[in-house]
CSV table of C-alpha atoms and ligand atoms in Angstrom, one decimal:
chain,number,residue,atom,x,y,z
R,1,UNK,CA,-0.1,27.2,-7.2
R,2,UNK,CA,2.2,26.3,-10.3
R,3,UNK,CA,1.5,25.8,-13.6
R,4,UNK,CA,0.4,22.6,-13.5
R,5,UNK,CA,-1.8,20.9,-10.8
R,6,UNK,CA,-0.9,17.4,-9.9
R,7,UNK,CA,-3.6,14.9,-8.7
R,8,UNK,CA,-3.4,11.4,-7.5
R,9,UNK,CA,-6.4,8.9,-6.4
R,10,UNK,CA,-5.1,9.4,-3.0
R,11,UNK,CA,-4.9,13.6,-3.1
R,12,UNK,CA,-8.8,13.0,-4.6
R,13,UNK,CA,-9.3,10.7,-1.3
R,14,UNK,CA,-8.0,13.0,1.1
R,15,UNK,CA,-10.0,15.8,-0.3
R,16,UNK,CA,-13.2,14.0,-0.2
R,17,UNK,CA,-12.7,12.9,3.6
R,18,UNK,CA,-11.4,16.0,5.2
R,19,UNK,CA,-10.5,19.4,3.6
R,20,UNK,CA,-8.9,20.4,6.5
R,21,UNK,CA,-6.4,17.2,6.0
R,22,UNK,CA,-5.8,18.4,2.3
R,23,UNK,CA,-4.7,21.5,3.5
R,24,UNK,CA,-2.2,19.8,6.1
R,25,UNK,CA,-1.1,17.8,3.5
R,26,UNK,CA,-1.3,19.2,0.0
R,27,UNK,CA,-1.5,22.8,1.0
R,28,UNK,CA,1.0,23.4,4.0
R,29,UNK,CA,3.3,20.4,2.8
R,30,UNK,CA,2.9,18.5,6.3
R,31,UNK,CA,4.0,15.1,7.2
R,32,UNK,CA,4.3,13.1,10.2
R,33,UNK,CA,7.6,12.7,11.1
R,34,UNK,CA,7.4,9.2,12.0
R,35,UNK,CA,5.5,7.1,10.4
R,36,UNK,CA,2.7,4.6,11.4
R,37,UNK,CA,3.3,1.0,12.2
R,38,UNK,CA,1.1,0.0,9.3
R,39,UNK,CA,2.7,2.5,7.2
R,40,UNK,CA,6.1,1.3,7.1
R,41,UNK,CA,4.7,-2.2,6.8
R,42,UNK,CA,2.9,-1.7,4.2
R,43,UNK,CA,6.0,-0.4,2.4
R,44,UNK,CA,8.3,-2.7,3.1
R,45,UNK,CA,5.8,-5.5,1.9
R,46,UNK,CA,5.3,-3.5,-1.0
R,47,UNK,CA,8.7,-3.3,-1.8
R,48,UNK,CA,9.9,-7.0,-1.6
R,49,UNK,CA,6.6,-8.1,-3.4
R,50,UNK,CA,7.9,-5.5,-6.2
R,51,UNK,CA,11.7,-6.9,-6.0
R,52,UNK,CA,9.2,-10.6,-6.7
R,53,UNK,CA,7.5,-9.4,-9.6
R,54,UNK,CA,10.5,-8.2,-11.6
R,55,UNK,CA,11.6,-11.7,-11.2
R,56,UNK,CA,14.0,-11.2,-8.2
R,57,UNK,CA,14.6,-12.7,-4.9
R,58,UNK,CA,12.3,-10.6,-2.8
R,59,UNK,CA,14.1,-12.0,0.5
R,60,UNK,CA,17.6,-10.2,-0.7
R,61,UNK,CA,15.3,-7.0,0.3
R,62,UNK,CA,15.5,-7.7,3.6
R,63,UNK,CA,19.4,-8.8,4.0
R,64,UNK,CA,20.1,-5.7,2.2
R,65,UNK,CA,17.9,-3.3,4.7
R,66,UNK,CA,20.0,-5.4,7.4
R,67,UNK,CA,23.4,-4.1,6.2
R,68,UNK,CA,21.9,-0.4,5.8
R,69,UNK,CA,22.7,1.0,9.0
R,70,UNK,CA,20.8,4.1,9.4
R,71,UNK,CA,18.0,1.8,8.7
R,72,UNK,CA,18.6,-0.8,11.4
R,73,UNK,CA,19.8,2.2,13.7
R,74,UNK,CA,15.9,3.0,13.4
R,75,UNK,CA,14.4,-0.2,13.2
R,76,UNK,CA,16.0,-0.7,16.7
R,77,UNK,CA,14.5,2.9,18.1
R,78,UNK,CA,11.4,1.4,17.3
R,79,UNK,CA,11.3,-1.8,18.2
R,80,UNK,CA,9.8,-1.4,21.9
R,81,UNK,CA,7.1,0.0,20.3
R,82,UNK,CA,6.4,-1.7,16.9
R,83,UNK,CA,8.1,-5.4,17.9
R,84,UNK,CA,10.6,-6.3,15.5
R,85,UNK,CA,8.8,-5.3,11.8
R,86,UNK,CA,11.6,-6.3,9.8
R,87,UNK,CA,11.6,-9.7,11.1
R,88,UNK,CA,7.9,-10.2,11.0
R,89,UNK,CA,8.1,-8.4,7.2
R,90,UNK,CA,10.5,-10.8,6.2
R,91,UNK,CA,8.7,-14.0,7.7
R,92,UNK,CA,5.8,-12.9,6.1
R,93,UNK,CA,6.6,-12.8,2.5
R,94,UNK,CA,8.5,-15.7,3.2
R,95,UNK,CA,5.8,-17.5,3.7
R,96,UNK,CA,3.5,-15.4,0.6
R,97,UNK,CA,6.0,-16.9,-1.8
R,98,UNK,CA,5.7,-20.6,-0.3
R,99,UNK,CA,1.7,-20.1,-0.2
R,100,UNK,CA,1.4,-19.2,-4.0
R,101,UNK,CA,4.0,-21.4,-5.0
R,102,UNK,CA,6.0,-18.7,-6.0
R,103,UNK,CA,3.7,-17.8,-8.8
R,104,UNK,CA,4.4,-19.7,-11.0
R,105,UNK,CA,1.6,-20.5,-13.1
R,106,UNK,CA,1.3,-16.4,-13.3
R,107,UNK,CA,2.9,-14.2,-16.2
R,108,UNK,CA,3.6,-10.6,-15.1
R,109,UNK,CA,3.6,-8.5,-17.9
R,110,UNK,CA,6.7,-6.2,-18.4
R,111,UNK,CA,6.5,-2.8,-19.3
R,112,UNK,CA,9.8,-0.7,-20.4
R,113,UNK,CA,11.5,-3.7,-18.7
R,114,UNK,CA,9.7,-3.5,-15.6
R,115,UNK,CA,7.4,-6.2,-14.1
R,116,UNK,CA,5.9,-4.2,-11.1
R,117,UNK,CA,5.3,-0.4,-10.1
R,118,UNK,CA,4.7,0.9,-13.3
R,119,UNK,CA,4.7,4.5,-12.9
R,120,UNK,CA,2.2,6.8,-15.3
R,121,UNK,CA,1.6,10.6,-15.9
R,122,UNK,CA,-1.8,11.2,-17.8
R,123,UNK,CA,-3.0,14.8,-18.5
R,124,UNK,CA,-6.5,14.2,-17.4
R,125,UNK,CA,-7.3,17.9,-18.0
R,126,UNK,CA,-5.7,20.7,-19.8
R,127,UNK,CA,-2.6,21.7,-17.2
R,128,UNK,CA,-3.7,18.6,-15.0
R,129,UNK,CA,-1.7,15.8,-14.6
R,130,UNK,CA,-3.2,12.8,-13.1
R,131,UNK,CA,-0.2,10.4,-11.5
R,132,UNK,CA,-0.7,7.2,-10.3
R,133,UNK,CA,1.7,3.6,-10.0
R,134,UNK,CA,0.0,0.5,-11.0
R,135,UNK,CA,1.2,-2.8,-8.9
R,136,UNK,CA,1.3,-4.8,-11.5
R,137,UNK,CA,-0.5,-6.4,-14.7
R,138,UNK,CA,-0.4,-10.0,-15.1
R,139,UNK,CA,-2.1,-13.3,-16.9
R,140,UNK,CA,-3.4,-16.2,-15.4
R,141,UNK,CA,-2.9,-19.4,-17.0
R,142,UNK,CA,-7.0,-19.1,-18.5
R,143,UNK,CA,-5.4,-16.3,-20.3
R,144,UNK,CA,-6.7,-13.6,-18.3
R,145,UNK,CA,-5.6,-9.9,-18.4
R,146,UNK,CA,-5.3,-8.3,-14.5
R,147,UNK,CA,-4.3,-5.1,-12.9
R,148,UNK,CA,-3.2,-6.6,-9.8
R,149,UNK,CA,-2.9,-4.7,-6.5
R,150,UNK,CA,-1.3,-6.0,-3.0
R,151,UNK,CA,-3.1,-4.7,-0.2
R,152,UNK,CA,-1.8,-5.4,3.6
R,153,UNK,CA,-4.5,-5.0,6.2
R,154,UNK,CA,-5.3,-5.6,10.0
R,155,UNK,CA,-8.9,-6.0,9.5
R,156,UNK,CA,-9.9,-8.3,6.6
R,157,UNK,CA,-11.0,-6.4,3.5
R,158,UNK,CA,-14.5,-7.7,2.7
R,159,UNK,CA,-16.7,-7.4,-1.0
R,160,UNK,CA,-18.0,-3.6,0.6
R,161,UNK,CA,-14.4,-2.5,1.1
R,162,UNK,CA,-14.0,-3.8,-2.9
R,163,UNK,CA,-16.7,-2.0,-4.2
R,164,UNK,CA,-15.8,1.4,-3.2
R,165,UNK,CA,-12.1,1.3,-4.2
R,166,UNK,CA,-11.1,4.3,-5.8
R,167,UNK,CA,-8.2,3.1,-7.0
R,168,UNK,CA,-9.0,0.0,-8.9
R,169,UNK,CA,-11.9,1.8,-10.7
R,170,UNK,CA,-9.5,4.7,-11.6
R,171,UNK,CA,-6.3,2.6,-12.3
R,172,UNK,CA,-8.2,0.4,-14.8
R,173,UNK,CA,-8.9,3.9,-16.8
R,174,UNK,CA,-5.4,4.4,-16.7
R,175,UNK,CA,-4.8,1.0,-18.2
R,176,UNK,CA,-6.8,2.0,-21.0
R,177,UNK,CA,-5.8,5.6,-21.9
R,178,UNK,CA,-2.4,4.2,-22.1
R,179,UNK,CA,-3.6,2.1,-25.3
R,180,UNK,CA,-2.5,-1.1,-23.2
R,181,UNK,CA,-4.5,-4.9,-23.7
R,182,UNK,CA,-8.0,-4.6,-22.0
R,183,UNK,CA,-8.0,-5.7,-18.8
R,184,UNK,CA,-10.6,-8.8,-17.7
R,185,UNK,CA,-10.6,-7.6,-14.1
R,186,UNK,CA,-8.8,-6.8,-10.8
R,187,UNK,CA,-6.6,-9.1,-8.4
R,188,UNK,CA,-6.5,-7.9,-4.9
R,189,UNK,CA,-3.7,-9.7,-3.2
R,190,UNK,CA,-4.6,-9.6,0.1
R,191,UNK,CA,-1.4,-9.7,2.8
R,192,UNK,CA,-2.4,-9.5,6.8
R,193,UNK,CA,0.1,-7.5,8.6
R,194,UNK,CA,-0.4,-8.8,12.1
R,195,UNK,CA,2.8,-10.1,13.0
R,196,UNK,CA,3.2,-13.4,13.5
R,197,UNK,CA,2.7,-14.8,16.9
R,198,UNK,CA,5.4,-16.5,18.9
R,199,UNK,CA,4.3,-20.2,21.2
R,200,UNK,CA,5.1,-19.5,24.0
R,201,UNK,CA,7.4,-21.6,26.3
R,202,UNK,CA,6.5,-23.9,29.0
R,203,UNK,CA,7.6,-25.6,32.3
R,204,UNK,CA,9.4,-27.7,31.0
R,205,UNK,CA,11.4,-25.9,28.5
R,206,UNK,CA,9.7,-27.4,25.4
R,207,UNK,CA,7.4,-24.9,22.9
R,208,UNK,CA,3.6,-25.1,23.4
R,209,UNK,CA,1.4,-26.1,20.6
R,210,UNK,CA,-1.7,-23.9,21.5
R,211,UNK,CA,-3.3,-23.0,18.4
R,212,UNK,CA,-1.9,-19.3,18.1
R,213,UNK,CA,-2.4,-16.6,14.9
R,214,UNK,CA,1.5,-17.3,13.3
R,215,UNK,CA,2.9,-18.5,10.0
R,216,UNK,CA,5.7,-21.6,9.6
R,217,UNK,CA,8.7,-19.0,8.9
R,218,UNK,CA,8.2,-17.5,13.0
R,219,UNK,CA,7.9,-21.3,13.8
R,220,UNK,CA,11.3,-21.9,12.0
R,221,UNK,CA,12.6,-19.0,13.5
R,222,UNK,CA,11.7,-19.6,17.1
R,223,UNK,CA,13.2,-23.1,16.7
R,224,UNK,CA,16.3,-21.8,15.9
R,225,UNK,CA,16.9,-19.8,18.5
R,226,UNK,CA,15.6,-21.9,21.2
R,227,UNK,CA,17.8,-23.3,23.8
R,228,UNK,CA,17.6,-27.0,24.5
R,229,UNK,CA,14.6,-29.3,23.1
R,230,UNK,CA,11.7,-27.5,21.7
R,231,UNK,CA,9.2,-30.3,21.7
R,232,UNK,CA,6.7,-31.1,18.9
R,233,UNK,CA,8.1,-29.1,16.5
R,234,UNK,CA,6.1,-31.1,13.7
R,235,UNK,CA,2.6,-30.2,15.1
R,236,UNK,CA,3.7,-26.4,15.5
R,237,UNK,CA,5.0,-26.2,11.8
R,238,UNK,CA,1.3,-27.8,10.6
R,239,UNK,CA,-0.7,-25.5,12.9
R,240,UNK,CA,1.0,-22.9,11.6
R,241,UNK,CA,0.9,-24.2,7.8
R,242,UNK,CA,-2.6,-24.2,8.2
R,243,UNK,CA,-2.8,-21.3,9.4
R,244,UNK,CA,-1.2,-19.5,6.2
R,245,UNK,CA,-5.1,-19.1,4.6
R,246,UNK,CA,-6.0,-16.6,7.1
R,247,UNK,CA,-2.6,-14.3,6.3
R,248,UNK,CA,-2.8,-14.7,2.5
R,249,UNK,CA,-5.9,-14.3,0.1
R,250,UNK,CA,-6.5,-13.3,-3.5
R,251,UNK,CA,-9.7,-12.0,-5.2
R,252,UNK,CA,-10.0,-12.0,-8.5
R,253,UNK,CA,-12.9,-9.4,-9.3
R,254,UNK,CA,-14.3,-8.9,-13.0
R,255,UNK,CA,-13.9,-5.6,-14.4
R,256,UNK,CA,-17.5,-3.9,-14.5
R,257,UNK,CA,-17.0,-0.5,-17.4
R,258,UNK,CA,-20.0,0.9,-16.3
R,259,UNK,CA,-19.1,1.3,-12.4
R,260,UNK,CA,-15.8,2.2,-14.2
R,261,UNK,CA,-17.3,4.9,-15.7
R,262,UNK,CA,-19.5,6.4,-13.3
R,263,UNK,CA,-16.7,6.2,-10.5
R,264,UNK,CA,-14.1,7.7,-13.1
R,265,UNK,CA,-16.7,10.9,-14.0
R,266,UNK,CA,-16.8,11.2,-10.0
R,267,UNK,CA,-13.2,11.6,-10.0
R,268,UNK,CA,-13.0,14.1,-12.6
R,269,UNK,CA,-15.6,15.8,-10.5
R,270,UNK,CA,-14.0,15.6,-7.7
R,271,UNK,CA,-10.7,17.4,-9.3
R,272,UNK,CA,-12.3,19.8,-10.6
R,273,UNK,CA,-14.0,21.2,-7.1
R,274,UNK,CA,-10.2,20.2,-5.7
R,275,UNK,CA,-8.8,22.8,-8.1
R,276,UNK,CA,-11.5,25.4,-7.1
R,277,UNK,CA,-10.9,24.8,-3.3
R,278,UNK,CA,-6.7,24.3,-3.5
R,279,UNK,CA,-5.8,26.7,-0.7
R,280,UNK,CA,-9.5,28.7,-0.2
R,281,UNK,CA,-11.1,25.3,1.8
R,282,UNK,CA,-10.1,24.0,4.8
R,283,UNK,CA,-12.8,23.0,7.0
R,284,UNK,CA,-12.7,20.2,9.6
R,285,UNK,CA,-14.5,17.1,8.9
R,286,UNK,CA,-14.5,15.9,12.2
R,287,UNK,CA,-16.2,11.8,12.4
R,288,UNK,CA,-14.4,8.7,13.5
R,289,UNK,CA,-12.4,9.0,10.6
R,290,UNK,CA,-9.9,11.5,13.1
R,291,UNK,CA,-8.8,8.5,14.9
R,292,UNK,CA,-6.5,7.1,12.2
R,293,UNK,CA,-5.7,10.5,11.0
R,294,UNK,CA,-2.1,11.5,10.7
R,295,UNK,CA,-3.2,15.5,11.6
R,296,UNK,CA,-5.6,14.3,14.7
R,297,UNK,CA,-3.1,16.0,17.0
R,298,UNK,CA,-3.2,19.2,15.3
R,299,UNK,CA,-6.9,19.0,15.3
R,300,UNK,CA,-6.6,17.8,19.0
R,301,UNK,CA,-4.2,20.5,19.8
R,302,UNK,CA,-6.6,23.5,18.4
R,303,UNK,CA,-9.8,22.6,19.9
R,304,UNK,CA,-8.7,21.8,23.3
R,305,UNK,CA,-6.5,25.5,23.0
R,306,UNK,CA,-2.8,24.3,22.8
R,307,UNK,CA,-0.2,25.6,21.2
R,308,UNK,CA,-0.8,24.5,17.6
R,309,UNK,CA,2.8,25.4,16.4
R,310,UNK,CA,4.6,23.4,19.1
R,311,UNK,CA,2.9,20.2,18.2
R,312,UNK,CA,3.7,21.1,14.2
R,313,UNK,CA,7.6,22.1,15.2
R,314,UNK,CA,7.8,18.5,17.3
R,315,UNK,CA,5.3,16.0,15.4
R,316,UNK,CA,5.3,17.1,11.6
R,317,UNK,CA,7.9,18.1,8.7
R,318,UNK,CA,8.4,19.9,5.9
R,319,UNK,CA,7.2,17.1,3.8
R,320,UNK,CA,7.9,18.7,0.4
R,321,UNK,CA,11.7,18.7,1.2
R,322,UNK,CA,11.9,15.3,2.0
R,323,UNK,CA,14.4,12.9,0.1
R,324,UNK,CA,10.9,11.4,-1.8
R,325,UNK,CA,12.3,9.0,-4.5
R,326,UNK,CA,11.3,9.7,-8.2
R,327,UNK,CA,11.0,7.1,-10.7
R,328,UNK,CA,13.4,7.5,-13.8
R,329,UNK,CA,11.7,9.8,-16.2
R,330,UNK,CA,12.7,6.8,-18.7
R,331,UNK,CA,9.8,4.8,-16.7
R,332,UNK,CA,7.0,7.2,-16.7
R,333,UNK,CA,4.7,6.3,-19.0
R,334,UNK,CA,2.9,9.6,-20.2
R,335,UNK,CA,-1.0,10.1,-22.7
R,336,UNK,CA,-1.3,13.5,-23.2
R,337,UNK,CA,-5.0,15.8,-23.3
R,338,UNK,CA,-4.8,14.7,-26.9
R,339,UNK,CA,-4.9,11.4,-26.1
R,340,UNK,CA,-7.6,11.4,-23.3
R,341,UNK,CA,-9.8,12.9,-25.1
R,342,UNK,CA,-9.4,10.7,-28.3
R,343,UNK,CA,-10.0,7.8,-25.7
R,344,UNK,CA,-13.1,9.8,-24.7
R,345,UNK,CA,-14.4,9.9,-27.8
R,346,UNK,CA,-14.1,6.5,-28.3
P,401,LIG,S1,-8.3,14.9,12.6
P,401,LIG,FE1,-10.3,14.9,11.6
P,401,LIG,S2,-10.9,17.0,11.3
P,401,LIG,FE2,-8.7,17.0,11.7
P,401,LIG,S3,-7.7,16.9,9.7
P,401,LIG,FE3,-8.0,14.8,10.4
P,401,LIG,S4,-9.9,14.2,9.5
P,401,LIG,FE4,-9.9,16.4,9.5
């Protein structure tokens, strides 16, 4: 182990669910080499909704992928399997921005010139740095202070799932340990990342408008490429308007410090038994929780006798030399144990 020991919310999460995954992960350095359909998703949502709140055409994202061409050599390698993600990406947040108007009655606060993904480093501990990347922070037009977080999801996230967050908990500790304005709450910004459904075609050529799960930018889409009349395009486009509420939802929940700081002492906790266990634990955890695992074949693999190392040579990489993206030192914004424990003491 070096010097210093890095932890994340999502190292903490790992550990608590599986120490056998920690190892795979944090320990051996293991990632899958492809990666899930909700994964890359999730990211390029992420991304374009960044590119949105740094006051940019998100959209532009997505042309720009389409003239990468290792990227679209991939995209297409997966495309039996995933459907097309880009498209359905890009229809999505088309329709996000038309849904909340573009966001225009919110401010997103800029920090070091940047209004999303804004990157910290805290040392939590003495030779433990804690790093984490906040969304965004923004004010609604009552004034109000958030720490805003988009979450895409295939099942919809209910007041349970919010409760239990790690992250927001932690993140608004961060906030504060940075000396930055009090926040009033957390905005989850709910995306669903079911791709939009397509009407299908009938007898006689025209579209159907059976209610389906789909969003007006598919509609527009479908309309475009279809040969020859498509039919009631007017009642599609407001069946699928309508329809926008079930992909896009936003909860604004009130900051509560004392939750705060119980969950926040948990994490330290947490850490600390981390630190202790960093290469000595690594026993399975095995619960339904292995289904959505990215080392389930592993686990797979060594209970049913296989050869373990085949499946880690074929399925997994090095993950600790891949081409991970840094942000610019310049946009790290760092409290050292100083600091934390002046906030501590409070
Ligand atoms: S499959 Fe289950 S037991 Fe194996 S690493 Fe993942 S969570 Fe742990």
């Amino acid at each position: 182990m070096s010097d210093v020991f890095r932890v994340s919310q999502s190292k903490v999460k790992v550990w608590r669910r599986c120490h056998r995954a920690y190892d795979f992960k944090y320990v051996q350095g293991l990632r899958k080499k492809r990666k899930s359909r909700p994964l890359q998703f999730g990211t390029m949502i992420h991304e374009a909704l960044e590119i949105h709140c740094n006051g940019d055409d998100p959209l532009e994202y997505f042309n720009h992928l389409r003239s990468d061409v290792e990227a679209m050599r991939l995209f297409a390698q997966e495309r039996e399997e995933y459907g097309d993600i880009l498209e359905d990406c890009e229809d999505i947040v088309t329709d996000y921005l038309k849904y909340w108007d573009y966001d225009e009655d919110i401010r997103y606060v800029r920090k070091r010139r940047r209004g999303a993904e804004h990157h910290f480093e805290i040392e939590l501990m003495p030779g433990v740095i804690w790093n984490g990347k906040i969304d965004n922070l923004l004010v609604t037009p009552n004034k109000l202070r958030w720490l805003g977080e988009h979450k895409t999801y295939t099942r919809r996230p209910n007041d349970d799932d919010r409760w239990r967050n790690l992250q927001g908990a932690t993140y608004i500790r961060a906030n504060d340990i940075l000396g930055w304005q009090p926040l009033d709450g957390l905005l989850w910004d709910y995306i669903k990342s079911k791709p939009p459904a397509t009407p299908s075609v009938l007898k006689d050529g025209t579209l159907s408008t059976k209610k389906i799960d789909t969003l007006p930018a598919k509609i527009h889409r479908v309309i475009k490429r279809h040969e020859g009349d498509p039919g009631n395009t007017k009642a599609l486009l407001a069946m699928a308007e309508k329809n926008r509420s079930q992909y896009f939802h936003r909860v604004y929940a009130p900051v509560n410090r004392t939750v705060t700081d119980m969950i926040f002492e948990d994490f330290k906790a947490s850490i600390r038994e981390m630190i202790d266990g960093h290469g000595k634990c690594s026993e399975m955890n095995i619960d339904k929780h292995c289904s959505w695992c990215d080392y389930e074949p592993l686990c797979r693999s060594l209970l049913q006798g296989l050869d373990v190392d085949f499946v880690k040579e074929k399925e997994y990489t090095d993950g600790t030399k891949t081409n991970h993206q840094e942000p610019p030192h310049s946009a790290i914004h760092k409290a050292d144990y100083d600091t934390v424990q002046q906030f501590a003491a409070s």
